Short mmCIF file of N, CA and C in Angstrom, two decimals:
data_model
loop_
_atom_site.label_atom_id
_atom_site.label_comp_id
_atom_site.label_asym_id
_atom_site.label_seq_id
_atom_site.Cartn_x
_atom_site.Cartn_y
_atom_site.Cartn_z
N MET A 5 106.97 131.36 156.71
CA MET A 5 107.76 131.58 155.51
C MET A 5 106.85 132.16 154.44
N VAL A 6 107.28 133.20 153.77
CA VAL A 6 106.52 133.78 152.67
C VAL A 6 107.33 133.58 151.40
N LEU A 7 106.70 133.00 150.40
CA LEU A 7 107.36 132.77 149.12
C LEU A 7 107.05 133.96 148.22
N ARG A 8 108.06 134.63 147.74
CA ARG A 8 107.82 135.86 147.01
C ARG A 8 108.22 135.78 145.55
N SER A 9 108.37 134.60 145.00
CA SER A 9 108.85 134.51 143.64
C SER A 9 107.79 134.01 142.65
N LEU A 10 106.52 134.02 143.07
CA LEU A 10 105.46 133.53 142.19
C LEU A 10 104.70 134.71 141.62
N ARG A 11 104.39 134.63 140.35
CA ARG A 11 103.56 135.66 139.73
C ARG A 11 102.31 134.99 139.20
N CYS A 12 101.19 135.61 139.42
CA CYS A 12 99.92 135.09 138.97
C CYS A 12 99.32 136.11 138.02
N PHE A 13 99.02 135.70 136.81
CA PHE A 13 98.48 136.61 135.82
C PHE A 13 97.05 136.21 135.49
N GLY A 14 96.17 137.16 135.39
CA GLY A 14 94.81 136.90 134.95
C GLY A 14 94.39 137.96 133.97
N HIS A 15 93.74 137.60 132.89
CA HIS A 15 93.35 138.58 131.88
C HIS A 15 92.20 139.43 132.41
N ILE A 16 92.29 140.75 132.22
CA ILE A 16 91.27 141.68 132.66
C ILE A 16 90.20 141.76 131.57
N PRO A 17 88.93 141.53 131.91
CA PRO A 17 87.88 141.68 130.91
C PRO A 17 87.86 143.10 130.38
N GLU A 18 87.55 143.26 129.11
CA GLU A 18 87.59 144.55 128.41
C GLU A 18 86.82 145.63 129.17
N ASN A 19 85.65 145.32 129.71
CA ASN A 19 84.83 146.34 130.36
C ASN A 19 85.33 146.72 131.76
N SER A 20 86.39 146.09 132.25
CA SER A 20 86.90 146.39 133.59
C SER A 20 88.22 147.15 133.58
N ARG A 21 88.74 147.44 132.41
CA ARG A 21 90.06 148.07 132.33
C ARG A 21 90.00 149.53 132.76
N THR A 22 91.03 149.95 133.46
CA THR A 22 91.17 151.35 133.82
C THR A 22 92.55 151.80 133.41
N VAL A 23 92.70 153.09 133.19
CA VAL A 23 93.98 153.63 132.77
C VAL A 23 94.69 154.18 134.01
N LYS A 24 95.91 153.74 134.22
CA LYS A 24 96.71 154.21 135.34
C LYS A 24 98.10 154.53 134.82
N GLN A 25 98.76 155.49 135.46
CA GLN A 25 100.13 155.82 135.09
C GLN A 25 101.05 154.73 135.60
N LEU A 26 101.95 154.24 134.74
CA LEU A 26 102.86 153.16 135.11
C LEU A 26 104.30 153.63 135.00
N ASP A 27 105.16 153.06 135.83
CA ASP A 27 106.58 153.33 135.73
C ASP A 27 107.12 152.63 134.49
N SER A 28 108.35 152.98 134.11
CA SER A 28 108.95 152.31 132.95
C SER A 28 109.25 150.85 133.31
N ALA A 29 109.21 149.99 132.30
CA ALA A 29 109.38 148.55 132.51
C ALA A 29 110.85 148.16 132.42
N HIS A 30 111.24 147.20 133.25
CA HIS A 30 112.55 146.58 133.12
C HIS A 30 112.33 145.16 132.62
N TRP A 31 113.37 144.39 132.43
CA TRP A 31 113.27 143.09 131.77
C TRP A 31 112.31 142.11 132.43
N ALA A 32 112.13 142.18 133.74
CA ALA A 32 111.25 141.23 134.42
C ALA A 32 109.96 141.88 134.91
N SER A 33 109.66 143.05 134.42
CA SER A 33 108.52 143.81 134.92
C SER A 33 107.17 143.25 134.46
N PRO A 34 106.20 143.24 135.36
CA PRO A 34 104.84 142.84 134.97
C PRO A 34 104.12 143.94 134.19
N ILE A 35 104.75 145.09 134.07
CA ILE A 35 104.13 146.20 133.35
C ILE A 35 103.83 145.81 131.90
N HIS A 36 104.70 145.03 131.31
CA HIS A 36 104.47 144.55 129.94
C HIS A 36 103.12 143.84 129.85
N TRP A 37 102.83 142.97 130.83
CA TRP A 37 101.58 142.22 130.82
C TRP A 37 100.39 143.12 131.14
N ALA A 38 100.55 144.01 132.09
CA ALA A 38 99.47 144.93 132.45
C ALA A 38 99.10 145.81 131.27
N ALA A 39 100.09 146.25 130.50
CA ALA A 39 99.83 147.08 129.33
C ALA A 39 99.04 146.32 128.26
N LYS A 40 99.10 145.01 128.29
CA LYS A 40 98.36 144.19 127.34
C LYS A 40 97.00 143.76 127.89
N GLY A 41 96.62 144.30 129.05
CA GLY A 41 95.31 144.01 129.60
C GLY A 41 95.25 142.89 130.61
N TRP A 42 96.38 142.51 131.18
CA TRP A 42 96.40 141.43 132.17
C TRP A 42 96.35 142.01 133.57
N CYS A 43 95.63 141.38 134.45
CA CYS A 43 95.64 141.68 135.88
C CYS A 43 96.85 140.94 136.44
N VAL A 44 97.75 141.63 137.11
CA VAL A 44 98.99 141.01 137.57
C VAL A 44 99.10 141.10 139.08
N PHE A 45 99.30 139.94 139.72
CA PHE A 45 99.66 139.90 141.13
C PHE A 45 101.18 139.83 141.15
N ASP A 46 101.84 140.92 141.45
CA ASP A 46 103.30 140.92 141.48
C ASP A 46 103.77 140.74 142.91
N ASN A 47 104.88 140.00 143.08
CA ASN A 47 105.38 139.65 144.41
C ASN A 47 104.27 139.01 145.24
N PHE A 48 103.53 138.18 144.57
CA PHE A 48 102.39 137.48 145.16
C PHE A 48 102.90 136.44 146.15
N ALA A 49 102.40 136.46 147.36
CA ALA A 49 102.89 135.54 148.40
C ALA A 49 101.90 134.41 148.63
N LEU A 50 102.39 133.20 148.62
CA LEU A 50 101.62 132.03 149.02
C LEU A 50 102.34 131.44 150.23
N PRO A 51 101.97 131.87 151.43
CA PRO A 51 102.66 131.37 152.62
C PRO A 51 102.48 129.86 152.77
N VAL A 52 103.54 129.20 153.13
CA VAL A 52 103.51 127.76 153.40
C VAL A 52 104.05 127.59 154.82
N ILE A 53 103.20 127.10 155.71
CA ILE A 53 103.56 127.02 157.11
C ILE A 53 103.32 125.61 157.65
N GLY A 54 103.99 125.31 158.73
CA GLY A 54 103.75 124.06 159.45
C GLY A 54 103.05 124.37 160.75
N GLU A 55 102.08 123.54 161.11
CA GLU A 55 101.36 123.74 162.37
C GLU A 55 101.68 122.60 163.32
N GLY A 56 101.87 122.93 164.57
CA GLY A 56 102.20 121.91 165.56
C GLY A 56 103.51 121.23 165.22
N ASP A 57 103.51 119.91 165.17
CA ASP A 57 104.72 119.15 164.84
C ASP A 57 104.91 118.96 163.34
N ALA A 58 103.96 119.39 162.54
CA ALA A 58 104.04 119.21 161.09
C ALA A 58 105.06 120.16 160.47
N GLN A 59 105.76 119.66 159.47
CA GLN A 59 106.69 120.49 158.70
C GLN A 59 105.92 121.20 157.59
N PRO A 60 106.32 122.41 157.18
CA PRO A 60 105.60 123.14 156.14
C PRO A 60 105.41 122.32 154.86
N ASN A 61 106.43 121.61 154.44
CA ASN A 61 106.34 120.89 153.17
C ASN A 61 105.45 119.66 153.23
N ASP A 62 105.05 119.24 154.42
CA ASP A 62 104.15 118.09 154.53
C ASP A 62 102.78 118.39 153.91
N THR A 63 102.39 119.66 153.90
CA THR A 63 101.10 120.05 153.30
C THR A 63 101.31 121.16 152.25
N PHE A 64 102.47 121.20 151.66
CA PHE A 64 102.83 122.23 150.68
C PHE A 64 101.80 122.35 149.56
N ILE A 65 101.49 121.25 148.91
CA ILE A 65 100.61 121.30 147.74
C ILE A 65 99.23 121.82 148.13
N GLU A 66 98.66 121.29 149.19
CA GLU A 66 97.35 121.75 149.64
C GLU A 66 97.35 123.25 149.93
N GLN A 67 98.43 123.73 150.55
CA GLN A 67 98.50 125.14 150.91
C GLN A 67 98.62 126.04 149.69
N ILE A 68 99.47 125.69 148.71
CA ILE A 68 99.60 126.59 147.56
C ILE A 68 98.36 126.54 146.67
N VAL A 69 97.73 125.37 146.57
CA VAL A 69 96.50 125.26 145.78
C VAL A 69 95.41 126.12 146.42
N SER A 70 95.28 126.05 147.74
CA SER A 70 94.29 126.85 148.45
C SER A 70 94.54 128.34 148.26
N GLY A 71 95.80 128.76 148.39
CA GLY A 71 96.14 130.17 148.23
C GLY A 71 95.91 130.68 146.82
N ALA A 72 96.31 129.90 145.82
CA ALA A 72 96.13 130.32 144.43
C ALA A 72 94.64 130.35 144.07
N THR A 73 93.88 129.39 144.56
CA THR A 73 92.44 129.36 144.29
C THR A 73 91.78 130.61 144.87
N ALA A 74 92.14 130.95 146.10
CA ALA A 74 91.58 132.14 146.73
C ALA A 74 91.93 133.40 145.95
N ALA A 75 93.16 133.50 145.47
CA ALA A 75 93.59 134.68 144.72
C ALA A 75 92.83 134.82 143.41
N VAL A 76 92.70 133.73 142.67
CA VAL A 76 91.98 133.78 141.39
C VAL A 76 90.50 134.10 141.64
N GLU A 77 89.91 133.44 142.62
CA GLU A 77 88.50 133.71 142.93
C GLU A 77 88.28 135.16 143.34
N TYR A 78 89.23 135.72 144.10
CA TYR A 78 89.12 137.12 144.51
C TYR A 78 89.18 138.06 143.30
N ALA A 79 90.16 137.84 142.43
CA ALA A 79 90.30 138.69 141.24
C ALA A 79 89.07 138.59 140.34
N VAL A 80 88.52 137.39 140.19
CA VAL A 80 87.32 137.20 139.38
C VAL A 80 86.14 137.92 140.03
N SER A 81 86.00 137.79 141.36
CA SER A 81 84.88 138.44 142.05
C SER A 81 84.94 139.96 141.97
N ARG A 82 86.16 140.49 141.85
CA ARG A 82 86.33 141.95 141.70
C ARG A 82 86.11 142.41 140.27
N GLY A 83 85.94 141.47 139.35
CA GLY A 83 85.69 141.81 137.95
C GLY A 83 86.93 142.23 137.19
N VAL A 84 88.11 141.90 137.72
CA VAL A 84 89.34 142.29 137.04
C VAL A 84 90.07 141.11 136.42
N CYS A 85 89.41 139.95 136.38
CA CYS A 85 90.07 138.76 135.86
C CYS A 85 89.07 137.84 135.18
N ASP A 86 89.44 137.33 134.04
CA ASP A 86 88.66 136.32 133.33
C ASP A 86 89.19 134.96 133.77
N LYS A 87 88.37 134.18 134.48
CA LYS A 87 88.84 132.91 135.05
C LYS A 87 89.30 131.91 134.00
N ASP A 88 88.90 132.10 132.76
CA ASP A 88 89.30 131.17 131.70
C ASP A 88 90.62 131.57 131.04
N ARG A 89 91.18 132.70 131.47
CA ARG A 89 92.40 133.18 130.84
C ARG A 89 93.45 133.58 131.88
N CYS A 90 93.71 132.70 132.82
CA CYS A 90 94.70 132.95 133.86
C CYS A 90 95.98 132.18 133.55
N ALA A 91 97.08 132.81 133.86
CA ALA A 91 98.39 132.17 133.72
C ALA A 91 99.17 132.39 135.01
N VAL A 92 100.16 131.56 135.22
CA VAL A 92 100.98 131.67 136.42
C VAL A 92 102.44 131.49 136.01
N GLY A 93 103.32 132.15 136.71
CA GLY A 93 104.74 132.01 136.38
C GLY A 93 105.62 132.36 137.55
N GLY A 94 106.86 131.90 137.47
CA GLY A 94 107.79 132.22 138.54
C GLY A 94 109.20 131.79 138.20
N HIS A 95 110.13 132.28 138.99
CA HIS A 95 111.56 131.98 138.83
C HIS A 95 112.02 131.11 140.00
N SER A 96 112.83 130.11 139.71
CA SER A 96 113.42 129.24 140.71
C SER A 96 112.32 128.54 141.53
N TYR A 97 112.16 128.90 142.81
CA TYR A 97 111.12 128.26 143.62
C TYR A 97 109.74 128.58 143.08
N GLY A 98 109.58 129.77 142.50
CA GLY A 98 108.31 130.14 141.86
C GLY A 98 108.01 129.28 140.65
N SER A 99 109.05 128.88 139.94
CA SER A 99 108.89 127.97 138.79
C SER A 99 108.41 126.60 139.27
N PHE A 100 109.01 126.14 140.33
CA PHE A 100 108.63 124.88 140.98
C PHE A 100 107.17 124.93 141.42
N MET A 101 106.75 126.06 142.01
CA MET A 101 105.37 126.23 142.43
C MET A 101 104.43 126.28 141.23
N THR A 102 104.86 126.94 140.17
CA THR A 102 104.06 127.01 138.95
C THR A 102 103.76 125.62 138.42
N ALA A 103 104.77 124.77 138.37
CA ALA A 103 104.58 123.40 137.89
C ALA A 103 103.57 122.66 138.77
N HIS A 104 103.65 122.84 140.07
CA HIS A 104 102.69 122.19 140.96
C HIS A 104 101.27 122.72 140.74
N LEU A 105 101.12 124.02 140.56
CA LEU A 105 99.78 124.57 140.35
C LEU A 105 99.16 124.05 139.06
N LEU A 106 99.96 123.86 138.03
CA LEU A 106 99.44 123.30 136.79
C LEU A 106 99.09 121.82 136.95
N SER A 107 99.81 121.12 137.82
CA SER A 107 99.55 119.70 138.03
C SER A 107 98.35 119.45 138.94
N HIS A 108 98.09 120.35 139.86
CA HIS A 108 97.09 120.07 140.89
C HIS A 108 95.84 120.94 140.82
N THR A 109 95.74 121.81 139.80
CA THR A 109 94.53 122.61 139.63
C THR A 109 94.25 122.77 138.13
N SER A 110 93.05 123.23 137.85
CA SER A 110 92.70 123.62 136.48
C SER A 110 92.51 125.14 136.41
N LEU A 111 93.13 125.86 137.33
CA LEU A 111 92.98 127.31 137.40
C LEU A 111 93.65 128.04 136.25
N PHE A 112 94.74 127.48 135.73
CA PHE A 112 95.60 128.24 134.83
C PHE A 112 95.67 127.61 133.45
N SER A 113 95.54 128.46 132.44
CA SER A 113 95.62 127.97 131.06
C SER A 113 97.07 127.90 130.59
N ALA A 114 97.97 128.53 131.32
CA ALA A 114 99.38 128.51 130.93
C ALA A 114 100.26 128.79 132.14
N GLY A 115 101.51 128.33 132.03
CA GLY A 115 102.49 128.60 133.06
C GLY A 115 103.84 128.90 132.44
N ILE A 116 104.60 129.76 133.10
CA ILE A 116 105.96 130.08 132.66
C ILE A 116 106.87 129.80 133.85
N GLY A 117 107.80 128.89 133.64
CA GLY A 117 108.73 128.53 134.71
C GLY A 117 110.16 128.80 134.28
N ARG A 118 110.86 129.61 135.07
CA ARG A 118 112.25 129.96 134.74
C ARG A 118 113.18 129.39 135.80
N SER A 119 114.11 128.56 135.36
CA SER A 119 115.17 128.00 136.21
C SER A 119 114.62 127.29 137.44
N GLY A 120 113.75 126.34 137.21
CA GLY A 120 113.13 125.62 138.31
C GLY A 120 113.79 124.29 138.63
N ALA A 121 113.40 123.75 139.78
CA ALA A 121 113.82 122.41 140.20
C ALA A 121 112.56 121.55 140.22
N PHE A 122 112.53 120.54 139.37
CA PHE A 122 111.32 119.76 139.19
C PHE A 122 111.43 118.33 139.72
N ASN A 123 112.63 117.93 140.14
CA ASN A 123 112.85 116.61 140.70
C ASN A 123 113.65 116.78 141.99
N ARG A 124 112.95 116.77 143.11
CA ARG A 124 113.60 117.03 144.40
C ARG A 124 114.52 115.90 144.84
N THR A 125 114.44 114.75 144.21
CA THR A 125 115.38 113.68 144.57
C THR A 125 116.80 114.02 144.11
N LEU A 126 116.93 115.02 143.25
CA LEU A 126 118.25 115.47 142.80
C LEU A 126 118.87 116.47 143.78
N THR A 127 118.13 116.83 144.81
CA THR A 127 118.66 117.68 145.89
C THR A 127 118.44 116.94 147.20
N PRO A 128 119.10 115.78 147.39
CA PRO A 128 118.74 114.85 148.46
C PRO A 128 119.04 115.30 149.89
N MET A 129 119.90 116.26 150.07
CA MET A 129 120.26 116.64 151.44
C MET A 129 119.32 117.70 152.04
N SER A 130 118.73 118.53 151.19
CA SER A 130 117.77 119.54 151.63
C SER A 130 117.43 120.44 150.44
N PHE A 131 116.41 121.25 150.60
CA PHE A 131 116.08 122.28 149.61
C PHE A 131 115.20 123.32 150.29
N GLN A 132 115.32 124.57 149.84
CA GLN A 132 114.54 125.68 150.38
C GLN A 132 114.38 125.52 151.89
N SER A 133 113.15 125.42 152.38
CA SER A 133 112.94 125.33 153.83
C SER A 133 112.85 123.87 154.31
N GLU A 134 113.17 122.92 153.44
CA GLU A 134 113.16 121.51 153.84
C GLU A 134 114.52 121.14 154.40
N ASP A 135 114.58 120.95 155.71
CA ASP A 135 115.83 120.63 156.38
C ASP A 135 116.10 119.14 156.47
N ARG A 136 115.06 118.33 156.25
CA ARG A 136 115.22 116.88 156.32
C ARG A 136 115.84 116.37 155.02
N SER A 137 116.63 115.33 155.11
CA SER A 137 117.20 114.71 153.90
C SER A 137 116.16 113.78 153.28
N ILE A 138 116.44 113.32 152.09
CA ILE A 138 115.53 112.39 151.42
C ILE A 138 115.36 111.10 152.22
N TRP A 139 116.37 110.71 152.99
CA TRP A 139 116.30 109.50 153.78
C TRP A 139 115.41 109.68 155.02
N GLU A 140 115.22 110.92 155.43
CA GLU A 140 114.36 111.21 156.58
C GLU A 140 112.91 111.49 156.16
N ALA A 141 112.74 111.96 154.93
CA ALA A 141 111.41 112.39 154.47
C ALA A 141 111.20 112.00 153.00
N ARG A 142 111.38 110.72 152.71
CA ARG A 142 111.30 110.22 151.33
C ARG A 142 109.99 110.61 150.64
N ASP A 143 108.87 110.39 151.32
CA ASP A 143 107.57 110.69 150.71
C ASP A 143 107.43 112.18 150.39
N THR A 144 107.96 113.03 151.25
CA THR A 144 107.90 114.47 151.00
C THR A 144 108.69 114.83 149.74
N TYR A 145 109.88 114.26 149.57
CA TYR A 145 110.69 114.54 148.38
C TYR A 145 109.98 114.09 147.10
N ILE A 146 109.33 112.95 147.16
CA ILE A 146 108.60 112.45 145.99
C ILE A 146 107.40 113.34 145.70
N THR A 147 106.62 113.63 146.73
CA THR A 147 105.43 114.48 146.57
C THR A 147 105.81 115.88 146.11
N MET A 148 106.93 116.39 146.58
CA MET A 148 107.36 117.75 146.23
C MET A 148 108.04 117.83 144.86
N SER A 149 108.12 116.75 144.14
CA SER A 149 108.75 116.73 142.82
C SER A 149 107.69 116.86 141.73
N PRO A 150 107.57 118.03 141.08
CA PRO A 150 106.58 118.17 140.02
C PRO A 150 106.71 117.11 138.92
N LEU A 151 107.91 116.63 138.70
CA LEU A 151 108.13 115.58 137.71
C LEU A 151 107.24 114.37 137.99
N MET A 152 107.02 114.07 139.25
CA MET A 152 106.22 112.91 139.63
C MET A 152 104.73 113.12 139.40
N HIS A 153 104.32 114.35 139.06
CA HIS A 153 102.90 114.67 138.90
C HIS A 153 102.54 115.04 137.46
N VAL A 154 103.42 114.79 136.51
CA VAL A 154 103.14 115.15 135.12
C VAL A 154 101.92 114.40 134.59
N LYS A 155 101.78 113.14 134.93
CA LYS A 155 100.61 112.38 134.47
C LYS A 155 99.33 113.02 135.00
N LYS A 156 99.34 113.42 136.27
CA LYS A 156 98.18 114.10 136.86
C LYS A 156 97.90 115.41 136.13
N MET A 157 98.95 116.12 135.77
CA MET A 157 98.80 117.37 135.02
C MET A 157 98.08 117.10 133.71
N SER A 158 98.45 116.02 133.03
CA SER A 158 97.84 115.70 131.73
C SER A 158 96.37 115.31 131.85
N GLU A 159 95.92 115.00 133.06
CA GLU A 159 94.54 114.57 133.29
C GLU A 159 93.64 115.68 133.85
N GLN A 160 94.18 116.90 134.01
CA GLN A 160 93.38 118.00 134.54
C GLN A 160 92.25 118.34 133.58
N GLU A 161 91.19 118.93 134.13
CA GLU A 161 90.05 119.37 133.33
C GLU A 161 90.52 120.33 132.23
N ARG A 162 91.40 121.25 132.60
CA ARG A 162 92.02 122.16 131.64
C ARG A 162 93.52 122.01 131.82
N VAL A 163 94.18 121.51 130.80
CA VAL A 163 95.63 121.27 130.88
C VAL A 163 96.34 122.54 130.45
N GLY A 164 97.09 123.12 131.38
CA GLY A 164 97.82 124.35 131.08
C GLY A 164 99.05 124.08 130.24
N LYS A 165 99.32 124.97 129.30
CA LYS A 165 100.55 124.91 128.51
C LYS A 165 101.69 125.37 129.40
N MET A 166 102.91 124.92 129.10
CA MET A 166 104.05 125.26 129.95
C MET A 166 105.22 125.73 129.11
N LEU A 167 105.72 126.92 129.43
CA LEU A 167 106.94 127.45 128.83
C LEU A 167 108.02 127.36 129.90
N LEU A 168 109.09 126.63 129.59
CA LEU A 168 110.23 126.50 130.50
C LEU A 168 111.39 127.31 129.95
N ILE A 169 112.00 128.09 130.80
CA ILE A 169 113.17 128.90 130.44
C ILE A 169 114.26 128.54 131.43
N HIS A 170 115.43 128.19 130.92
CA HIS A 170 116.52 127.82 131.84
C HIS A 170 117.86 128.22 131.22
N GLY A 171 118.65 128.96 131.98
CA GLY A 171 119.97 129.36 131.52
C GLY A 171 120.92 128.17 131.49
N GLU A 172 121.66 128.05 130.42
CA GLU A 172 122.58 126.92 130.26
C GLU A 172 123.71 126.95 131.27
N ALA A 173 124.07 128.14 131.73
CA ALA A 173 125.18 128.28 132.66
C ALA A 173 124.70 128.46 134.10
N ASP A 174 123.53 127.95 134.42
CA ASP A 174 122.99 128.07 135.78
C ASP A 174 123.93 127.35 136.75
N GLU A 175 124.47 128.09 137.71
CA GLU A 175 125.43 127.52 138.65
C GLU A 175 124.79 127.05 139.96
N ASN A 176 123.49 127.24 140.11
CA ASN A 176 122.81 126.79 141.32
C ASN A 176 122.66 125.27 141.24
N SER A 177 123.23 124.55 142.18
CA SER A 177 123.22 123.09 142.13
C SER A 177 121.81 122.53 142.23
N GLY A 178 120.89 123.26 142.83
CA GLY A 178 119.51 122.80 142.95
C GLY A 178 118.69 123.01 141.70
N THR A 179 119.14 123.91 140.83
CA THR A 179 118.38 124.19 139.60
C THR A 179 119.25 123.99 138.37
N HIS A 180 119.97 122.90 138.35
CA HIS A 180 120.78 122.56 137.19
C HIS A 180 119.88 122.46 135.96
N PRO A 181 120.35 122.88 134.77
CA PRO A 181 119.53 122.83 133.55
C PRO A 181 118.91 121.46 133.27
N MET A 182 119.55 120.39 133.74
CA MET A 182 118.99 119.06 133.56
C MET A 182 117.58 118.95 134.16
N GLN A 183 117.31 119.72 135.21
CA GLN A 183 115.99 119.69 135.82
C GLN A 183 114.91 120.06 134.79
N SER A 184 115.12 121.14 134.06
CA SER A 184 114.15 121.57 133.05
C SER A 184 114.11 120.62 131.87
N GLU A 185 115.29 120.11 131.47
CA GLU A 185 115.33 119.19 130.34
C GLU A 185 114.52 117.93 130.61
N ARG A 186 114.67 117.34 131.80
CA ARG A 186 113.94 116.11 132.15
C ARG A 186 112.45 116.39 132.32
N TYR A 187 112.13 117.52 132.91
CA TYR A 187 110.72 117.87 133.11
C TYR A 187 110.06 118.09 131.74
N PHE A 188 110.74 118.79 130.86
CA PHE A 188 110.22 119.03 129.51
C PHE A 188 109.98 117.71 128.79
N ALA A 189 110.91 116.77 128.90
CA ALA A 189 110.75 115.46 128.25
C ALA A 189 109.51 114.75 128.78
N ALA A 190 109.27 114.84 130.07
CA ALA A 190 108.09 114.21 130.66
C ALA A 190 106.80 114.89 130.18
N LEU A 191 106.81 116.22 130.12
CA LEU A 191 105.63 116.95 129.63
C LEU A 191 105.29 116.51 128.21
N LYS A 192 106.31 116.45 127.37
CA LYS A 192 106.11 116.03 125.98
C LYS A 192 105.60 114.61 125.90
N ALA A 193 106.14 113.71 126.73
CA ALA A 193 105.75 112.31 126.72
C ALA A 193 104.26 112.15 127.05
N PHE A 194 103.72 113.05 127.86
CA PHE A 194 102.31 112.98 128.21
C PHE A 194 101.44 113.90 127.35
N GLY A 195 102.02 114.43 126.27
CA GLY A 195 101.26 115.23 125.31
C GLY A 195 100.88 116.61 125.77
N ILE A 196 101.59 117.14 126.77
CA ILE A 196 101.29 118.48 127.27
C ILE A 196 102.03 119.49 126.41
N GLU A 197 101.29 120.45 125.88
CA GLU A 197 101.90 121.47 125.03
C GLU A 197 102.90 122.26 125.85
N SER A 198 104.16 122.21 125.43
CA SER A 198 105.22 122.86 126.20
C SER A 198 106.39 123.22 125.28
N LYS A 199 107.18 124.16 125.76
CA LYS A 199 108.39 124.60 125.06
C LYS A 199 109.51 124.75 126.07
N LEU A 200 110.73 124.50 125.63
CA LEU A 200 111.91 124.71 126.48
C LEU A 200 112.87 125.59 125.72
#
């Protein structure tokens, strides 16, 4: 499975910038960020796989942390990214991944999550590639809920700021606006700079 909804942004150091011709930007285009000097991984894939009898989500966090770390380290090694000025963002599942990356790493100084699901217990029958119900894989549902890791996020070496965006009329049952409202309340309760 390849997840294609995560965007990873890293600021390009002044001495590494090059001028390239860009297409016109649309509302969700990374061109806006690139024009401001950011290195952008667009349609960035963090594959999450299961090996042997293991389900992909059993090691989800370890896999996305490993993939994001490798991407940031690669961009820094190429001289196109300032490791102290990286941000991450995504829509829906990408928003969910963004929350996890802020909770489990100090790679990112900021995150933008749009229409995410932050409490997997609110989708008890299944979600994304998780076919097991909460009754079959309780620990996975808890571990996969960014809401359950807000305290850990507040204890990171560098606590990333979080901007949450959620449409009030979101009809996706897995990403009901209440997901962002409850996650935002938890972020605020632990003193994490955030906006909804």
